[in-house]
Short mmCIF file of C-alpha atoms in Angstrom, two decimals:
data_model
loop_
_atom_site.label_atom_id
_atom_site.label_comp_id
_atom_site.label_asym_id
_atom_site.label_seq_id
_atom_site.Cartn_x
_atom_site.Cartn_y
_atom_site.Cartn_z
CA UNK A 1 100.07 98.33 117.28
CA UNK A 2 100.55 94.32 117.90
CA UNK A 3 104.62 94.00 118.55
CA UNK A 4 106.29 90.95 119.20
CA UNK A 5 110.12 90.93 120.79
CA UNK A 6 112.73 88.25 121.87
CA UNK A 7 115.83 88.28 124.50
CA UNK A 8 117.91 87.86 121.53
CA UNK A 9 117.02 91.89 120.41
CA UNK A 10 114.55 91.12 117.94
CA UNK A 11 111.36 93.20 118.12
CA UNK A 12 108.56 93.51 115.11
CA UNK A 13 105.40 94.69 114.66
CA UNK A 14 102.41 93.09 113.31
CA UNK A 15 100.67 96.09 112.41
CA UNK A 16 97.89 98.16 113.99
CA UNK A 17 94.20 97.31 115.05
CA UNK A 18 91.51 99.77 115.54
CA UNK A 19 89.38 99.68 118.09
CA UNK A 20 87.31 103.13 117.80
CA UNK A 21 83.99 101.06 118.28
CA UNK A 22 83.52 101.26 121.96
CA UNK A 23 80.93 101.67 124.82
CA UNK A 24 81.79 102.35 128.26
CA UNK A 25 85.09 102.47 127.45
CA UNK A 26 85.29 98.70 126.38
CA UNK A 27 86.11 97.03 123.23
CA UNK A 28 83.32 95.55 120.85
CA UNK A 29 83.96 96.04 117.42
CA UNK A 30 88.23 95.44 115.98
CA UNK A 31 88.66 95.96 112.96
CA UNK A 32 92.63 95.36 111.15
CA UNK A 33 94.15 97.20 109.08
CA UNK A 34 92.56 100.28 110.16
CA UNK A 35 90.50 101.83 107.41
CA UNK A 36 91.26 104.82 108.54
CA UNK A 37 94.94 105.04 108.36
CA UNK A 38 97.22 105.73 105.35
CA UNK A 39 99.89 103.59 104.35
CA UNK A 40 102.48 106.50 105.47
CA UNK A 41 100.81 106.54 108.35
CA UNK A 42 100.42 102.36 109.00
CA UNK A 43 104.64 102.80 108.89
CA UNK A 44 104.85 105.11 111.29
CA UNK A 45 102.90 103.47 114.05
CA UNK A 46 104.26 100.82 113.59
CA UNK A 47 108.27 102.23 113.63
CA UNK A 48 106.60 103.44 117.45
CA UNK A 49 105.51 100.72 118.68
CA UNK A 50 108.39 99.28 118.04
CA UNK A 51 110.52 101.78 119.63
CA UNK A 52 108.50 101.87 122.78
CA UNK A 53 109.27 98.22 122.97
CA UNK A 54 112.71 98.88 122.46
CA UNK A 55 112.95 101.51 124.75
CA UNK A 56 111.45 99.56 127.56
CA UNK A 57 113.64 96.19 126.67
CA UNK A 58 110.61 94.70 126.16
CA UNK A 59 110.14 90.79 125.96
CA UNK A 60 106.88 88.77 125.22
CA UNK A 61 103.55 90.08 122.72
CA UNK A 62 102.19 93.18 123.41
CA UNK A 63 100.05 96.58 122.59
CA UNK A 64 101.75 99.89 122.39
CA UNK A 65 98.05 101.65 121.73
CA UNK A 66 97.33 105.31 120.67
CA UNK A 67 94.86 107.75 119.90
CA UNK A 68 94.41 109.38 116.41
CA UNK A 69 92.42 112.93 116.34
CA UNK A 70 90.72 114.84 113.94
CA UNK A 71 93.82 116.36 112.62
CA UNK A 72 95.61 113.12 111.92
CA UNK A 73 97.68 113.31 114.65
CA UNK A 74 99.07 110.14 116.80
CA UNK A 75 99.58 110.37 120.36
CA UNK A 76 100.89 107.21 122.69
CA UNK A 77 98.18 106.33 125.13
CA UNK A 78 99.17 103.32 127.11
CA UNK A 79 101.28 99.64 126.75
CA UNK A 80 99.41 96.19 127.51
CA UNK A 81 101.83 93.97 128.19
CA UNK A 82 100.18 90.68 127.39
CA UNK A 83 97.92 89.48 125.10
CA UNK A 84 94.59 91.13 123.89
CA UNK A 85 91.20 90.08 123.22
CA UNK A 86 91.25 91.36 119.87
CA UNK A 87 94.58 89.38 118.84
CA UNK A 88 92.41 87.18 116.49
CA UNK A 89 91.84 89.95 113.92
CA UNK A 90 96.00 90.29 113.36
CA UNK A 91 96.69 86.39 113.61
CA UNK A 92 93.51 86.27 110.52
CA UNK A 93 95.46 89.32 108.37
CA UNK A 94 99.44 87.99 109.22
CA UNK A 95 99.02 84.45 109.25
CA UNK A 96 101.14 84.82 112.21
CA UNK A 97 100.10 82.86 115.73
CA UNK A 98 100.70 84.89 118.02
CA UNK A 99 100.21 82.86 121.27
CA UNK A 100 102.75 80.61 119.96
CA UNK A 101 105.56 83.35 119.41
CA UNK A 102 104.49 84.31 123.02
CA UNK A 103 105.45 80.56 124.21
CA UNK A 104 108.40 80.68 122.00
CA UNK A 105 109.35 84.02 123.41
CA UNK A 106 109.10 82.71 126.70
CA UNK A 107 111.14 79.66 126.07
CA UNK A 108 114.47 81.41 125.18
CA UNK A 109 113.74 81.14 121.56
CA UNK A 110 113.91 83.86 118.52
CA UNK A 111 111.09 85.19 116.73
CA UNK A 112 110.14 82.69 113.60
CA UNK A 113 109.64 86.27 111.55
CA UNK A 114 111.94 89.66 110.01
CA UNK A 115 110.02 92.35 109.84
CA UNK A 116 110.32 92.62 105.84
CA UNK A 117 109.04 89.22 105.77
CA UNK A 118 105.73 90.55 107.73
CA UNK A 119 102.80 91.52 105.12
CA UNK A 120 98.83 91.77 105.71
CA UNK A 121 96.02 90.59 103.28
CA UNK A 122 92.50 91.58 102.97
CA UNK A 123 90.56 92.90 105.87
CA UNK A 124 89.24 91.43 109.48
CA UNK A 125 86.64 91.79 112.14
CA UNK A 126 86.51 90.98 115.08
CA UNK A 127 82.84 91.05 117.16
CA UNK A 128 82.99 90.64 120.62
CA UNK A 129 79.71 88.43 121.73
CA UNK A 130 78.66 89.78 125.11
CA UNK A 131 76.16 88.19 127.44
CA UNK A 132 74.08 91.63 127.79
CA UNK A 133 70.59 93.14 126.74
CA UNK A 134 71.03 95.76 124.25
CA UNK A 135 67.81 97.02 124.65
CA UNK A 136 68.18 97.22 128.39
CA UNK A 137 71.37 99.34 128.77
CA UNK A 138 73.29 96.41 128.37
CA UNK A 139 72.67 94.73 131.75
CA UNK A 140 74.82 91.82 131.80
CA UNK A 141 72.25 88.58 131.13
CA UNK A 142 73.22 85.62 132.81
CA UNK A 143 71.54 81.94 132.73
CA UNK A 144 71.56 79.16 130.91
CA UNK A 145 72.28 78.93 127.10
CA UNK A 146 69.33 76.40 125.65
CA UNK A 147 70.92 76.48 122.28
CA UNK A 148 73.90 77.64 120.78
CA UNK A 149 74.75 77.46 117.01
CA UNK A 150 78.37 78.66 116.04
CA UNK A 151 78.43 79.64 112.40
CA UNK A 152 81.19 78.65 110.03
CA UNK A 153 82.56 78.92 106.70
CA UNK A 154 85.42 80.22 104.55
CA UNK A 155 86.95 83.75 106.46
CA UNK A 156 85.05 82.57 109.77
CA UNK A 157 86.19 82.06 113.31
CA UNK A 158 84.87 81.52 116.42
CA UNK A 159 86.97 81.55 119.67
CA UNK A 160 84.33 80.47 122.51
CA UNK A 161 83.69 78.04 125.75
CA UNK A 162 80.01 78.01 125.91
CA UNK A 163 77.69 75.05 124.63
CA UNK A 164 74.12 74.55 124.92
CA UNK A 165 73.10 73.82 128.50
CA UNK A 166 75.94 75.91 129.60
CA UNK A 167 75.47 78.05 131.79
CA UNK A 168 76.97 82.19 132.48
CA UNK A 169 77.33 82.75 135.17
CA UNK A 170 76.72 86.44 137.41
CA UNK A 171 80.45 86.66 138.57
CA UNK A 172 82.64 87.50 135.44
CA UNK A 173 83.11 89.42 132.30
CA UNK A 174 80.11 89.23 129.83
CA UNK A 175 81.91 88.04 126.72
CA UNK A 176 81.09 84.51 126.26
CA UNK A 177 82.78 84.34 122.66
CA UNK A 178 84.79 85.95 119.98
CA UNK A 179 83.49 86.15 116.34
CA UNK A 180 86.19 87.20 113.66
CA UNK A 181 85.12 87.49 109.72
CA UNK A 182 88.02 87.69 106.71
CA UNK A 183 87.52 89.36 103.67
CA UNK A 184 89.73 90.57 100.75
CA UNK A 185 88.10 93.55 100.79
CA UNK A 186 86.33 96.10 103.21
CA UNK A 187 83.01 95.72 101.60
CA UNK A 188 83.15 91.73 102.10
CA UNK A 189 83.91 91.82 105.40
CA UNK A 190 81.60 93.89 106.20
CA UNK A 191 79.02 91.46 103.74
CA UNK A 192 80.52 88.30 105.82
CA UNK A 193 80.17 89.90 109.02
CA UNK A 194 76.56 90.26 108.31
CA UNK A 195 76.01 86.90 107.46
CA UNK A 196 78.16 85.15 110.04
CA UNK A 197 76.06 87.20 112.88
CA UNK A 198 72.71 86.29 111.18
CA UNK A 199 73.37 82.56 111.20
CA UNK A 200 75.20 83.26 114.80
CA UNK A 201 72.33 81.66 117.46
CA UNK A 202 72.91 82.13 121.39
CA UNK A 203 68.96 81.65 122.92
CA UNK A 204 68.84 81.44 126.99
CA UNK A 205 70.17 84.63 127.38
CA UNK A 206 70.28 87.80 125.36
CA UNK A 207 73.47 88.77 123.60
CA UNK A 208 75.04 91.65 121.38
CA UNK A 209 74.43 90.09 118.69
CA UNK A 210 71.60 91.43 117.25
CA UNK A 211 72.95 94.98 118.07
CA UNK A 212 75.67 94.19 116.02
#
C-alpha cells in the first residue's frame, strides 16, 4: 500500500500494488490495482497502511507491504520508508506524482490531495528490464549496449539511463530500465504489455525481456 503523509497530520493512501511476480525474492513483474483483491478488501489495506503510518508519525512516501494467503487473509510484513521501484505503476493509475509530494513533503508543505479526492483508472504494469540471461540462471550480463530502441505510444512509459554505446557495468544492480504499460482494462494491459516488450530492443547484452 503506497501512503503519502505531511507534518501538518495529513496521511493518504494511494492504493495497493502487487508484487506476487518474484524470483529470488526480487521484484519483476507490478501490477496496480491488484487483480486479486476485492474492493472490500482494496479499503481495508488501505485504512492499514494508513494507520501504520499514523502510528509511527510517519512523514515522507512510503510502503506499508503485506502478504495475502490462500484464505484471504492480510498480514503486515514490513515498512519501506522511501520510495520504490515500482512507484510508476500508482503515479500511471492516480495521476498523482509521487516524487513531487515527496519534495513537497519535505519542504514543510501539505499534501496537494484528500483522500476522497483519490480514485484509480484502468490497470498498470510495470516490467522491470534486468541486465541478465534468462536462459542462464539469470547471471547478471554486463557490456556494452550496441543498440537500444525504447518503445512508445499511448499507455507507455519508459523510466531508463542507458543509450546505445552505453555501457553496464559488473558493479551494481541489473535493472537498467523500467517499462510500465496502461490499459483500461486487464486484458489490454496485458495486450499492450505484449506489444511494448516486442518492439522493446536492448542488443549488447541479454535482458529479461524476452522472458517476459
Amino acid at each position: 500500500v503506497q501512503v503519502l503523509a505531511d507534518s501538518h497530520g495529513n496521511t493518504i493512501h494511494l492504493f495497493e500494488r502487487d508484487c506476487s511476480i518474484q524470483r529470488r525474492n526480487q521484484k519483476l513483474v507490478e501490477i496496480a490495482p491488484s487483480p486479486q483483491l476485492t474492493q472490500a478488501q482494496r479499503d481495508y489495506i488501505g485504512e492499514l497502511g494508513v494507520k501504520a503510518a499514523r502510528a509511527v508519525d510517519y512523514e515522507n512516501a512510503g510502503t506499508v507491504e503485506f502478504l495475502l494467503d490462500q484464505d484471504n487473509n492480510f498480514y503486515f510484513m514490513e515498512m519501506n520508508t522511501r520510495l520504490q521501484v515500482e512507484h510508476t505503476v500508482t503515479e500511471t493509475i492516480t495521476g498523482i506524482d509521487i516524487v513531487q509530494e515527496q519534495i513537497r513533503i519535505a519542504d514543510g508543505m501539505e499534501l496537494q490531495y484528500k483522500q476522497e479526492n483519490v480514485n484509480f483508472r484502468g490497470y498498470a504494469m510495470e516490467f522491470r528490464i534486468n541486465a541478465e540471461d534468462p536462459k542462464n540462471s539469470f547471471l547478471p550480463s554486463f557490456g556494452k549496449i550496441t543498440r537500444y530502441y525504447a518503445p512508445g505510444g499511448p499507455g507507455v512509459r519508459i523510466d531508463a539511463a542507458i543509450y546505445s554505446g552505453y555501457v553496464i557495468p559488473p558493479y551494481f544492480d541489473s535493472m537498467c530500465a523500467k517499462l510500465t504499460v496502461w490499459a483500461l482494462t486487464w486484458e489490454g494491459v496485458v495486450e499492450r504489455g505484449r506489444r511494448a516488450l516486442d518492439d522493446m530492443v536492448v542488443y549488447g547484452v541479454k535482458t529479461t525481456i524476452p522472458y517476459y
